[in-house]
Amino acid sequence: MILAQYMNLVSSYAIMQPGTTILHTELEENVAKFVGKPAAIVFGMGYVTNSAVLPVLMGKGGLIISDSLNHNSIVNGARGSGATIRVFQHNTPSHLEKVLREQISEGQPRTHRPWKKIFVIVEGIYSMEGELCKLPEIVAICKKYKAYVYLDEAHSIGAVGKSGRGVCELLGVDTADVDIMMGTFTKSFGSCGGYIAGSKELIQYLKHACPAHLYATSISPPAAQQIISSIKVILGEDGSSRGAQKLARIRENSNFFRSELQKMGFEVLGDNDSPVMPIMLYNPAKIPAFSRECLRQNLAVVTVAFPATPLLLARARICISASHTREDLLKGLEVISRVGDLVGIKYFPAEPKKQQLEEGRVKLE
Protein backbone atom coordinates (compact mmCIF):
# COMPACT_ATOMS: atom_id res chain seq x y z
CA MET A 1 0.00 0.00 0.00
CA ILE A 2 2.74 2.42 1.02
CA LEU A 3 4.86 1.41 -2.00
CA ALA A 4 1.92 2.03 -4.36
CA GLN A 5 1.36 5.50 -2.86
CA TYR A 6 5.08 6.22 -3.18
CA MET A 7 5.13 5.15 -6.85
CA ASN A 8 2.11 7.36 -7.61
CA LEU A 9 3.89 10.29 -5.96
CA VAL A 10 7.08 9.67 -7.95
CA SER A 11 5.06 9.37 -11.18
CA SER A 12 3.29 12.66 -10.48
CA TYR A 13 6.58 14.39 -9.66
CA ALA A 14 8.26 13.04 -12.78
CA ILE A 15 5.97 14.96 -15.09
CA MET A 16 6.15 18.20 -13.10
CA GLN A 17 9.11 20.51 -13.58
CA PRO A 18 10.48 22.29 -10.52
CA GLY A 19 8.63 25.60 -10.49
CA THR A 20 5.65 24.35 -12.52
CA THR A 21 2.49 26.15 -11.46
CA ILE A 22 -1.19 26.31 -12.39
CA LEU A 23 -0.10 29.08 -14.76
CA HIS A 24 2.06 26.64 -16.74
CA THR A 25 -0.85 24.22 -17.05
CA GLU A 26 -3.06 27.05 -18.27
CA LEU A 27 -0.35 28.05 -20.76
CA GLU A 28 -0.13 24.52 -22.18
CA GLU A 29 -3.92 24.37 -22.53
CA ASN A 30 -3.97 27.75 -24.29
CA VAL A 31 -1.17 26.79 -26.67
CA ALA A 32 -2.86 23.50 -27.60
CA LYS A 33 -6.15 25.28 -28.24
CA PHE A 34 -4.42 28.05 -30.23
CA VAL A 35 -2.56 25.75 -32.64
CA GLY A 36 -5.41 23.24 -32.89
CA LYS A 37 -3.92 20.16 -31.24
CA PRO A 38 -5.18 18.01 -28.31
CA ALA A 39 -2.24 18.81 -25.98
CA ALA A 40 1.01 20.77 -25.65
CA ILE A 41 4.17 20.94 -23.57
CA VAL A 42 6.21 24.11 -23.02
CA PHE A 43 9.95 24.57 -22.51
CA GLY A 44 12.05 27.42 -21.11
CA MET A 45 14.18 27.81 -24.26
CA GLY A 46 13.22 27.76 -27.92
CA TYR A 47 16.47 26.26 -29.26
CA VAL A 48 16.24 23.40 -26.76
CA THR A 49 12.70 22.60 -27.89
CA ASN A 50 14.09 21.13 -31.12
CA SER A 51 17.51 19.98 -29.99
CA ALA A 52 16.24 18.09 -26.91
CA VAL A 53 12.92 16.74 -28.20
CA LEU A 54 14.16 15.11 -31.41
CA PRO A 55 16.59 12.73 -29.60
CA VAL A 56 13.69 11.61 -27.38
CA LEU A 57 11.36 10.94 -30.31
CA MET A 58 13.86 9.34 -32.68
CA GLY A 59 16.67 6.80 -32.33
CA LYS A 60 18.60 4.08 -34.07
CA GLY A 61 16.52 2.50 -36.81
CA GLY A 62 14.65 5.73 -37.46
CA LEU A 63 14.95 8.03 -40.48
CA ILE A 64 14.89 11.83 -40.42
CA ILE A 65 14.42 13.60 -43.75
CA SER A 66 15.17 17.27 -43.21
CA ASP A 67 14.87 20.32 -45.45
CA SER A 68 18.40 21.37 -46.47
CA LEU A 69 17.91 24.85 -44.97
CA ASN A 70 16.37 23.84 -41.63
CA HIS A 71 17.51 25.69 -38.50
CA ASN A 72 20.62 24.63 -36.58
CA SER A 73 18.51 23.51 -33.61
CA ILE A 74 16.86 20.91 -35.87
CA VAL A 75 20.22 19.84 -37.31
CA ASN A 76 21.73 19.33 -33.85
CA GLY A 77 18.63 17.57 -32.55
CA ALA A 78 18.66 15.19 -35.51
CA ARG A 79 22.37 14.46 -35.06
CA GLY A 80 21.89 13.76 -31.36
CA SER A 81 19.03 11.34 -31.98
CA GLY A 82 21.14 8.56 -33.49
CA ALA A 83 18.69 8.27 -36.39
CA THR A 84 19.80 8.15 -40.01
CA ILE A 85 19.62 11.64 -41.54
CA ARG A 86 18.87 12.53 -45.14
CA VAL A 87 18.17 15.98 -46.61
CA PHE A 88 16.02 17.09 -49.51
CA GLN A 89 16.39 20.15 -51.68
CA HIS A 90 15.01 23.23 -49.98
CA ASN A 91 11.23 23.47 -50.22
CA THR A 92 11.09 21.02 -53.14
CA PRO A 93 8.32 18.43 -52.62
CA SER A 94 9.29 16.47 -55.75
CA HIS A 95 12.79 15.85 -54.38
CA LEU A 96 11.35 14.95 -50.97
CA GLU A 97 9.23 12.27 -52.64
CA LYS A 98 12.27 10.96 -54.50
CA VAL A 99 14.31 10.70 -51.27
CA LEU A 100 11.41 9.04 -49.43
CA ARG A 101 10.89 6.50 -52.19
CA GLU A 102 14.59 5.62 -52.33
CA GLN A 103 15.00 5.32 -48.56
CA ILE A 104 11.89 3.19 -48.10
CA SER A 105 13.08 0.92 -50.90
CA GLU A 106 16.59 0.56 -49.45
CA GLY A 107 15.63 0.33 -45.77
CA GLN A 108 18.11 0.65 -42.90
CA PRO A 109 21.85 0.68 -43.63
CA ARG A 110 23.51 -2.77 -43.77
CA THR A 111 20.44 -4.72 -42.57
CA HIS A 112 17.97 -3.23 -45.09
CA ARG A 113 15.20 -3.75 -42.55
CA PRO A 114 12.19 -1.42 -42.78
CA TRP A 115 12.58 1.90 -40.94
CA LYS A 116 11.03 1.96 -37.47
CA LYS A 117 9.60 5.40 -38.20
CA ILE A 118 10.23 8.28 -40.58
CA PHE A 119 10.11 11.99 -39.72
CA VAL A 120 9.94 14.72 -42.36
CA ILE A 121 11.00 18.02 -40.76
CA VAL A 122 10.16 21.41 -42.28
CA GLU A 123 9.78 25.02 -41.15
CA GLY A 124 6.68 27.18 -41.55
CA ILE A 125 8.71 30.22 -42.63
CA TYR A 126 12.41 29.70 -43.28
CA SER A 127 14.18 32.26 -41.13
CA MET A 128 17.00 33.06 -43.57
CA GLU A 129 14.93 32.80 -46.75
CA GLY A 130 11.58 34.34 -45.79
CA GLU A 131 9.85 31.59 -47.79
CA LEU A 132 6.64 29.87 -46.78
CA CYS A 133 6.81 26.10 -46.60
CA LYS A 134 4.99 24.21 -49.37
CA LEU A 135 3.08 22.43 -46.66
CA PRO A 136 0.03 21.09 -48.58
CA GLU A 137 2.25 19.23 -51.06
CA ILE A 138 4.59 17.96 -48.33
CA VAL A 139 1.70 16.69 -46.20
CA ALA A 140 0.22 14.86 -49.20
CA ILE A 141 3.56 13.13 -49.88
CA CYS A 142 3.99 12.15 -46.21
CA LYS A 143 0.49 10.65 -46.18
CA LYS A 144 1.31 8.66 -49.28
CA TYR A 145 4.48 7.17 -47.75
CA LYS A 146 3.21 7.02 -44.15
CA ALA A 147 5.82 9.42 -42.76
CA TYR A 148 5.32 11.73 -39.77
CA VAL A 149 5.33 15.51 -40.34
CA TYR A 150 7.30 17.67 -37.88
CA LEU A 151 6.58 21.38 -38.43
CA ASP A 152 8.75 24.14 -36.90
CA GLU A 153 6.73 27.37 -36.70
CA ALA A 154 9.22 29.54 -34.83
CA HIS A 155 8.82 32.36 -37.39
CA SER A 156 5.25 31.80 -38.55
CA ILE A 157 3.11 31.20 -35.46
CA GLY A 158 1.27 34.34 -34.39
CA ALA A 159 2.37 36.17 -37.53
CA VAL A 160 0.55 34.60 -40.49
CA GLY A 161 -2.93 33.23 -41.02
CA LYS A 162 -6.26 35.01 -40.63
CA SER A 163 -6.19 34.60 -36.84
CA GLY A 164 -2.42 34.21 -36.46
CA ARG A 165 -2.47 30.42 -36.15
CA GLY A 166 0.41 29.96 -38.58
CA VAL A 167 0.98 28.33 -41.94
CA CYS A 168 -1.64 25.61 -41.50
CA GLU A 169 -4.32 28.29 -41.31
CA LEU A 170 -2.73 30.39 -44.07
CA LEU A 171 -2.32 27.49 -46.52
CA GLY A 172 -5.50 25.59 -45.62
CA VAL A 173 -3.85 22.52 -44.06
CA ASP A 174 -5.75 20.56 -41.40
CA THR A 175 -3.64 20.51 -38.21
CA ALA A 176 -4.65 16.86 -37.77
CA ASP A 177 -2.41 16.11 -40.76
CA VAL A 178 0.65 17.59 -39.01
CA ASP A 179 1.82 15.15 -36.36
CA ILE A 180 4.14 17.39 -34.34
CA MET A 181 3.89 21.19 -34.21
CA MET A 182 6.77 23.15 -32.73
CA GLY A 183 7.05 26.88 -32.13
CA THR A 184 8.72 29.52 -29.99
CA PHE A 185 7.43 32.37 -27.86
CA THR A 186 10.25 34.83 -28.56
CA LYS A 187 8.72 36.49 -31.63
CA SER A 188 4.96 37.05 -31.85
CA PHE A 189 4.37 36.47 -28.13
CA GLY A 190 7.12 38.74 -26.80
CA SER A 191 8.33 36.24 -24.22
CA CYS A 192 10.73 33.27 -24.07
CA GLY A 193 10.69 29.50 -24.51
CA GLY A 194 9.07 27.11 -26.94
CA TYR A 195 6.37 24.46 -27.27
CA ILE A 196 5.57 21.10 -28.80
CA ALA A 197 1.92 20.35 -29.63
CA GLY A 198 0.50 17.01 -30.70
CA SER A 199 -1.53 14.07 -29.47
CA LYS A 200 -2.12 13.55 -25.75
CA GLU A 201 -0.05 10.35 -25.86
CA LEU A 202 2.89 12.19 -27.44
CA ILE A 203 2.84 14.99 -24.87
CA GLN A 204 2.48 12.58 -21.96
CA TYR A 205 5.49 10.64 -23.24
CA LEU A 206 7.60 13.83 -23.54
CA LYS A 207 6.69 14.83 -19.98
CA HIS A 208 8.03 11.51 -18.73
CA ALA A 209 11.07 11.21 -21.00
CA CYS A 210 12.37 14.60 -22.19
CA PRO A 211 15.35 15.92 -20.15
CA ALA A 212 14.52 19.50 -21.17
CA HIS A 213 11.24 19.11 -19.30
CA LEU A 214 12.43 17.02 -16.35
CA TYR A 215 15.67 18.80 -15.46
CA ALA A 216 15.71 22.27 -17.04
CA THR A 217 14.32 25.49 -15.60
CA SER A 218 10.68 26.10 -16.47
CA ILE A 219 9.32 29.33 -17.93
CA SER A 220 9.03 31.99 -15.22
CA PRO A 221 5.43 32.83 -14.18
CA PRO A 222 5.60 36.42 -15.54
CA ALA A 223 6.86 35.12 -18.91
CA ALA A 224 4.12 32.45 -18.94
CA GLN A 225 1.46 35.06 -18.24
CA GLN A 226 2.85 37.25 -21.03
CA ILE A 227 2.31 34.40 -23.52
CA ILE A 228 -1.21 33.69 -22.27
CA SER A 229 -2.10 37.38 -22.54
CA SER A 230 -0.61 37.57 -26.05
CA ILE A 231 -2.69 34.61 -27.23
CA LYS A 232 -5.84 36.24 -25.83
CA VAL A 233 -5.00 39.51 -27.60
CA ILE A 234 -4.33 37.73 -30.92
CA LEU A 235 -7.64 35.85 -30.69
CA GLY A 236 -9.59 38.91 -29.50
CA GLU A 237 -10.43 37.24 -26.19
CA ASP A 238 -9.29 40.37 -24.34
CA GLY A 239 -12.42 42.12 -25.60
CA SER A 240 -10.61 44.25 -28.19
CA SER A 241 -9.78 44.05 -31.89
CA ARG A 242 -6.07 44.71 -31.34
CA GLY A 243 -5.08 41.22 -32.44
CA ALA A 244 -6.85 41.38 -35.80
CA GLN A 245 -5.52 44.88 -36.40
CA LYS A 246 -1.95 43.83 -35.67
CA LEU A 247 -2.14 40.78 -37.94
CA ALA A 248 -3.50 42.96 -40.75
CA ARG A 249 -0.75 45.51 -40.10
CA ILE A 250 1.99 42.85 -40.26
CA ARG A 251 0.73 41.67 -43.66
CA GLU A 252 0.31 45.21 -44.98
CA ASN A 253 3.72 46.38 -43.72
CA SER A 254 5.54 43.28 -44.96
CA ASN A 255 4.06 43.32 -48.45
CA PHE A 256 4.59 47.10 -48.79
CA PHE A 257 8.22 46.96 -47.67
CA ARG A 258 9.08 43.98 -49.88
CA SER A 259 7.40 45.55 -52.90
CA GLU A 260 9.25 48.86 -52.44
CA LEU A 261 12.63 47.15 -52.05
CA GLN A 262 12.05 45.22 -55.27
CA LYS A 263 11.05 48.41 -57.09
CA MET A 264 14.34 49.98 -55.99
CA GLY A 265 16.30 47.16 -57.63
CA PHE A 266 17.24 44.99 -54.65
CA GLU A 267 17.07 41.21 -54.84
CA VAL A 268 14.70 40.29 -52.02
CA LEU A 269 13.93 36.71 -51.03
CA GLY A 270 10.69 35.44 -49.54
CA ASP A 271 6.99 35.19 -50.27
CA ASN A 272 4.16 37.67 -49.86
CA ASP A 273 2.72 37.82 -46.32
CA SER A 274 6.06 36.68 -44.85
CA PRO A 275 7.41 39.25 -42.34
CA VAL A 276 10.96 38.01 -43.02
CA MET A 277 12.65 39.48 -46.12
CA PRO A 278 16.37 38.98 -46.76
CA ILE A 279 18.14 41.52 -49.00
CA MET A 280 20.90 39.71 -50.87
CA LEU A 281 24.40 41.20 -50.51
CA TYR A 282 26.34 38.33 -52.17
CA ASN A 283 29.86 39.77 -51.89
CA PRO A 284 31.15 39.16 -48.31
CA ALA A 285 33.29 42.33 -48.55
CA LYS A 286 30.11 44.43 -48.76
CA ILE A 287 28.69 43.19 -45.45
CA PRO A 288 30.56 45.54 -43.08
CA ALA A 289 30.19 48.48 -45.47
CA PHE A 290 26.40 48.02 -45.70
CA SER A 291 25.97 47.50 -41.95
CA ARG A 292 28.18 50.38 -40.81
CA GLU A 293 26.83 52.89 -43.32
CA CYS A 294 23.23 52.06 -42.33
CA LEU A 295 24.18 52.50 -38.66
CA ARG A 296 25.87 55.82 -39.45
CA GLN A 297 22.50 56.94 -40.85
CA ASN A 298 20.70 55.77 -37.67
CA LEU A 299 19.35 52.50 -39.06
CA ALA A 300 20.34 49.24 -37.40
CA VAL A 301 20.35 46.21 -39.73
CA VAL A 302 21.09 42.52 -39.17
CA THR A 303 23.61 41.07 -41.62
CA VAL A 304 24.07 37.33 -41.98
CA ALA A 305 27.12 35.69 -43.50
CA PHE A 306 29.19 32.50 -43.56
CA PRO A 307 28.93 30.06 -41.80
CA ALA A 308 25.22 30.82 -41.22
CA THR A 309 24.85 31.09 -45.01
CA PRO A 310 27.00 29.86 -47.92
CA LEU A 311 30.05 32.09 -48.48
CA LEU A 312 28.67 33.95 -51.49
CA LEU A 313 25.06 34.21 -50.28
CA ALA A 314 25.41 36.85 -47.56
CA ARG A 315 22.32 38.88 -46.81
CA ALA A 316 20.70 41.52 -44.60
CA ARG A 317 17.65 40.05 -42.88
CA ILE A 318 14.78 42.51 -42.49
CA CYS A 319 12.00 41.58 -40.04
CA ILE A 320 8.84 43.67 -40.10
CA SER A 321 6.45 44.07 -37.16
CA ALA A 322 2.98 45.49 -36.60
CA SER A 323 4.53 48.31 -34.55
CA HIS A 324 6.29 49.83 -37.55
CA THR A 325 4.47 52.93 -38.77
CA ARG A 326 4.41 53.92 -42.44
CA GLU A 327 6.80 56.74 -41.48
CA ASP A 328 9.22 54.18 -40.00
CA LEU A 329 9.07 52.06 -43.13
CA LEU A 330 9.59 55.00 -45.51
CA LYS A 331 12.56 56.22 -43.48
CA GLY A 332 14.07 52.73 -43.50
CA LEU A 333 13.55 52.40 -47.24
CA GLU A 334 15.16 55.78 -47.86
CA VAL A 335 18.30 54.85 -45.90
CA ILE A 336 18.56 51.35 -47.42
CA SER A 337 18.17 52.81 -50.91
CA ARG A 338 20.95 55.37 -50.37
CA VAL A 339 23.29 52.80 -48.86
CA GLY A 340 22.40 50.29 -51.57
CA ASP A 341 23.51 52.80 -54.22
CA LEU A 342 26.69 53.56 -52.29
CA VAL A 343 27.67 49.93 -51.70
CA GLY A 344 26.43 48.68 -55.06
CA ILE A 345 23.94 45.96 -54.12
CA LYS A 346 21.06 46.94 -56.40
CA TYR A 347 21.24 44.09 -58.88
CA PHE A 348 18.17 44.97 -60.97
CA PRO A 349 17.12 48.17 -62.73
CA ALA A 350 14.88 50.25 -60.50
CA GLU A 351 11.31 50.86 -61.59
CA PRO A 352 10.71 54.47 -62.69
CA LYS A 353 8.87 56.54 -60.12
CA LYS A 354 5.38 57.88 -60.79
CA GLN A 355 6.71 61.43 -61.15
CA GLN A 356 9.26 60.29 -63.76
CA LEU A 357 6.55 58.46 -65.70
CA GLU A 358 4.36 61.57 -65.73
CA GLU A 359 7.27 63.73 -66.90
CA GLY A 360 7.96 61.22 -69.65
CA ARG A 361 4.36 61.39 -70.81
CA VAL A 362 4.49 65.21 -70.94
CA LYS A 363 7.63 65.10 -73.13
CA LEU A 364 6.02 62.58 -75.49
CA GLU A 365 2.97 64.78 -75.85
XYZ file of C-alpha atoms in Angstrom:
365
model
C 0.000 0.000 0.000
C 2.736 2.421 1.023
C 4.857 1.407 -1.996
C 1.919 2.034 -4.357
C 1.361 5.503 -2.856
C 5.082 6.225 -3.183
C 5.129 5.152 -6.850
C 2.112 7.359 -7.609
C 3.890 10.291 -5.958
C 7.078 9.666 -7.949
C 5.063 9.375 -11.179
C 3.290 12.664 -10.481
C 6.583 14.392 -9.657
C 8.265 13.039 -12.779
C 5.969 14.962 -15.094
C 6.150 18.202 -13.104
C 9.110 20.509 -13.577
C 10.477 22.292 -10.517
C 8.633 25.603 -10.492
C 5.654 24.349 -12.519
C 2.486 26.146 -11.464
C -1.185 26.310 -12.393
C -0.096 29.082 -14.758
C 2.056 26.638 -16.735
C -0.847 24.217 -17.048
C -3.058 27.050 -18.273
C -0.352 28.045 -20.758
C -0.131 24.516 -22.177
C -3.918 24.368 -22.535
C -3.970 27.755 -24.292
C -1.173 26.788 -26.674
C -2.865 23.496 -27.601
C -6.146 25.276 -28.245
C -4.423 28.053 -30.226
C -2.558 25.750 -32.640
C -5.407 23.242 -32.893
C -3.921 20.158 -31.244
C -5.175 18.012 -28.309
C -2.240 18.810 -25.983
C 1.007 20.767 -25.649
C 4.167 20.941 -23.566
C 6.213 24.107 -23.015
C 9.954 24.574 -22.509
C 12.046 27.418 -21.115
C 14.185 27.810 -24.258
C 13.218 27.761 -27.924
C 16.467 26.258 -29.264
C 16.240 23.396 -26.765
C 12.702 22.605 -27.886
C 14.087 21.128 -31.117
C 17.512 19.978 -29.989
C 16.242 18.092 -26.905
C 12.921 16.739 -28.196
C 14.158 15.108 -31.415
C 16.585 12.732 -29.600
C 13.688 11.612 -27.378
C 11.364 10.943 -30.310
C 13.864 9.337 -32.677
C 16.672 6.801 -32.331
C 18.603 4.076 -34.075
C 16.522 2.497 -36.811
C 14.655 5.731 -37.462
C 14.950 8.026 -40.482
C 14.888 11.830 -40.424
C 14.420 13.604 -43.749
C 15.167 17.274 -43.215
C 14.872 20.323 -45.455
C 18.395 21.370 -46.473
C 17.906 24.850 -44.970
C 16.374 23.842 -41.627
C 17.510 25.692 -38.501
C 20.615 24.635 -36.583
C 18.511 23.507 -33.606
C 16.858 20.910 -35.871
C 20.217 19.838 -37.310
C 21.732 19.330 -33.852
C 18.625 17.574 -32.549
C 18.662 15.194 -35.512
C 22.371 14.458 -35.056
C 21.885 13.759 -31.362
C 19.032 11.339 -31.985
C 21.137 8.556 -33.490
C 18.687 8.268 -36.388
C 19.800 8.147 -40.013
C 19.618 11.636 -41.542
C 18.869 12.528 -45.143
C 18.170 15.975 -46.612
C 16.016 17.094 -49.505
C 16.391 20.153 -51.684
C 15.013 23.231 -49.976
C 11.228 23.465 -50.217
C 11.092 21.018 -53.141
C 8.317 18.430 -52.623
C 9.291 16.468 -55.745
C 12.789 15.854 -54.383
C 11.350 14.952 -50.970
C 9.234 12.274 -52.643
C 12.275 10.956 -54.504
C 14.307 10.700 -51.275
C 11.406 9.036 -49.432
C 10.892 6.496 -52.188
C 14.591 5.625 -52.327
C 14.998 5.323 -48.565
C 11.887 3.188 -48.102
C 13.078 0.920 -50.899
C 16.594 0.555 -49.446
C 15.630 0.331 -45.773
C 18.108 0.651 -42.904
C 21.854 0.676 -43.631
C 23.508 -2.772 -43.774
C 20.442 -4.722 -42.566
C 17.968 -3.232 -45.094
C 15.204 -3.745 -42.551
C 12.189 -1.418 -42.775
C 12.579 1.898 -40.941
C 11.030 1.960 -37.471
C 9.597 5.402 -38.201
C 10.226 8.281 -40.577
C 10.112 11.993 -39.715
C 9.940 14.718 -42.359
C 10.995 18.020 -40.764
C 10.157 21.405 -42.285
C 9.778 25.022 -41.147
C 6.677 27.184 -41.546
C 8.708 30.224 -42.627
C 12.405 29.702 -43.282
C 14.179 32.259 -41.135
C 17.004 33.060 -43.569
C 14.929 32.800 -46.752
C 11.583 34.338 -45.793
C 9.850 31.587 -47.790
C 6.638 29.872 -46.785
C 6.813 26.099 -46.597
C 4.992 24.215 -49.372
C 3.075 22.433 -46.659
C 0.029 21.091 -48.577
C 2.248 19.234 -51.059
C 4.592 17.955 -48.327
C 1.698 16.694 -46.195
C 0.218 14.865 -49.202
C 3.556 13.125 -49.879
C 3.987 12.150 -46.210
C 0.487 10.648 -46.176
C 1.314 8.661 -49.284
C 4.483 7.173 -47.752
C 3.212 7.020 -44.146
C 5.818 9.416 -42.759
C 5.324 11.726 -39.771
C 5.329 15.511 -40.341
C 7.298 17.669 -37.880
C 6.582 21.384 -38.426
C 8.746 24.141 -36.897
C 6.727 27.369 -36.701
C 9.220 29.536 -34.832
C 8.820 32.360 -37.385
C 5.249 31.804 -38.549
C 3.106 31.197 -35.463
C 1.271 34.338 -34.386
C 2.373 36.170 -37.528
C 0.551 34.602 -40.492
C -2.932 33.229 -41.024
C -6.258 35.005 -40.629
C -6.191 34.604 -36.837
C -2.419 34.206 -36.455
C -2.468 30.424 -36.147
C 0.407 29.959 -38.581
C 0.984 28.329 -41.942
C -1.639 25.606 -41.499
C -4.322 28.286 -41.311
C -2.731 30.393 -44.067
C -2.317 27.488 -46.516
C -5.504 25.590 -45.616
C -3.848 22.521 -44.061
C -5.746 20.563 -41.397
C -3.635 20.507 -38.213
C -4.648 16.864 -37.767
C -2.411 16.109 -40.763
C 0.650 17.591 -39.013
C 1.818 15.145 -36.355
C 4.142 17.390 -34.342
C 3.894 21.185 -34.210
C 6.769 23.146 -32.726
C 7.046 26.875 -32.134
C 8.719 29.520 -29.993
C 7.427 32.372 -27.858
C 10.254 34.828 -28.562
C 8.724 36.492 -31.630
C 4.965 37.053 -31.854
C 4.371 36.473 -28.130
C 7.121 38.736 -26.796
C 8.326 36.235 -24.221
C 10.727 33.271 -24.068
C 10.688 29.504 -24.513
C 9.066 27.108 -26.944
C 6.374 24.461 -27.266
C 5.568 21.098 -28.798
C 1.918 20.355 -29.629
C 0.496 17.007 -30.700
C -1.530 14.069 -29.465
C -2.124 13.552 -25.748
C -0.049 10.355 -25.864
C 2.890 12.188 -27.436
C 2.838 14.993 -24.874
C 2.478 12.580 -21.955
C 5.492 10.639 -23.244
C 7.597 13.829 -23.535
C 6.686 14.832 -19.980
C 8.031 11.512 -18.727
C 11.069 11.206 -20.999
C 12.365 14.596 -22.194
C 15.346 15.917 -20.154
C 14.519 19.498 -21.169
C 11.238 19.109 -19.300
C 12.430 17.024 -16.354
C 15.665 18.804 -15.458
C 15.705 22.266 -17.037
C 14.323 25.494 -15.602
C 10.685 26.098 -16.473
C 9.324 29.332 -17.935
C 9.026 31.994 -15.221
C 5.434 32.829 -14.180
C 5.598 36.422 -15.543
C 6.864 35.116 -18.906
C 4.124 32.451 -18.943
C 1.456 35.064 -18.240
C 2.846 37.246 -21.027
C 2.308 34.400 -23.518
C -1.214 33.692 -22.268
C -2.104 37.385 -22.542
C -0.608 37.573 -26.046
C -2.687 34.615 -27.226
C -5.836 36.236 -25.834
C -5.004 39.510 -27.602
C -4.326 37.726 -30.924
C -7.639 35.848 -30.692
C -9.589 38.913 -29.505
C -10.428 37.237 -26.191
C -9.288 40.371 -24.343
C -12.418 42.119 -25.598
C -10.606 44.247 -28.189
C -9.782 44.051 -31.891
C -6.074 44.714 -31.343
C -5.081 41.221 -32.442
C -6.852 41.379 -35.803
C -5.523 44.883 -36.402
C -1.947 43.833 -35.670
C -2.144 40.785 -37.939
C -3.504 42.957 -40.745
C -0.754 45.508 -40.101
C 1.988 42.854 -40.262
C 0.733 41.673 -43.660
C 0.314 45.208 -44.982
C 3.721 46.375 -43.719
C 5.537 43.279 -44.960
C 4.056 43.322 -48.446
C 4.590 47.101 -48.794
C 8.222 46.958 -47.669
C 9.083 43.978 -49.885
C 7.403 45.554 -52.904
C 9.247 48.864 -52.443
C 12.628 47.154 -52.052
C 12.054 45.221 -55.274
C 11.053 48.409 -57.093
C 14.344 49.978 -55.988
C 16.302 47.165 -57.635
C 17.240 44.992 -54.649
C 17.068 41.212 -54.840
C 14.700 40.287 -52.015
C 13.934 36.708 -51.032
C 10.688 35.435 -49.541
C 6.992 35.192 -50.267
C 4.161 37.666 -49.857
C 2.720 37.818 -46.316
C 6.060 36.678 -44.848
C 7.407 39.255 -42.342
C 10.961 38.014 -43.024
C 12.651 39.480 -46.121
C 16.367 38.978 -46.757
C 18.138 41.516 -49.002
C 20.899 39.712 -50.868
C 24.397 41.196 -50.506
C 26.340 38.330 -52.172
C 29.864 39.775 -51.888
C 31.151 39.163 -48.307
C 33.286 42.326 -48.549
C 30.114 44.430 -48.760
C 28.689 43.185 -45.451
C 30.564 45.541 -43.075
C 30.195 48.478 -45.470
C 26.402 48.023 -45.700
C 25.970 47.499 -41.950
C 28.177 50.383 -40.811
C 26.830 52.889 -43.321
C 23.227 52.063 -42.326
C 24.179 52.500 -38.660
C 25.866 55.823 -39.455
C 22.502 56.941 -40.849
C 20.697 55.769 -37.672
C 19.348 52.503 -39.061
C 20.343 49.238 -37.401
C 20.352 46.209 -39.725
C 21.091 42.515 -39.172
C 23.606 41.073 -41.617
C 24.070 37.325 -41.979
C 27.119 35.693 -43.503
C 29.187 32.503 -43.556
C 28.929 30.059 -41.804
C 25.224 30.820 -41.215
C 24.846 31.085 -45.009
C 27.001 29.863 -47.919
C 30.052 32.085 -48.478
C 28.667 33.947 -51.493
C 25.056 34.209 -50.281
C 25.406 36.846 -47.556
C 22.318 38.881 -46.806
C 20.703 41.516 -44.604
C 17.648 40.053 -42.882
C 14.779 42.505 -42.494
C 12.004 41.583 -40.042
C 8.839 43.672 -40.098
C 6.446 44.066 -37.158
C 2.979 45.492 -36.604
C 4.528 48.311 -34.552
C 6.294 49.833 -37.548
C 4.466 52.926 -38.772
C 4.407 53.917 -42.438
C 6.796 56.741 -41.484
C 9.224 54.180 -39.998
C 9.066 52.058 -43.130
C 9.587 54.996 -45.506
C 12.559 56.224 -43.475
C 14.071 52.729 -43.499
C 13.545 52.402 -47.245
C 15.165 55.779 -47.859
C 18.296 54.845 -45.903
C 18.557 51.355 -47.420
C 18.168 52.807 -50.908
C 20.954 55.367 -50.371
C 23.286 52.797 -48.861
C 22.396 50.286 -51.569
C 23.512 52.796 -54.216
C 26.688 53.564 -52.292
C 27.671 49.932 -51.695
C 26.429 48.678 -55.062
C 23.942 45.959 -54.120
C 21.059 46.939 -56.397
C 21.239 44.094 -58.878
C 18.171 44.969 -60.965
C 17.121 48.168 -62.730
C 14.881 50.253 -60.496
C 11.312 50.859 -61.590
C 10.714 54.471 -62.687
C 8.871 56.543 -60.122
C 5.376 57.877 -60.786
C 6.712 61.428 -61.154
C 9.259 60.286 -63.760
C 6.550 58.455 -65.705
C 4.358 61.567 -65.729
C 7.271 63.733 -66.898
C 7.964 61.217 -69.650
C 4.357 61.386 -70.815
C 4.494 65.205 -70.941
C 7.632 65.100 -73.125
C 6.021 62.576 -75.492
C 2.967 64.782 -75.854
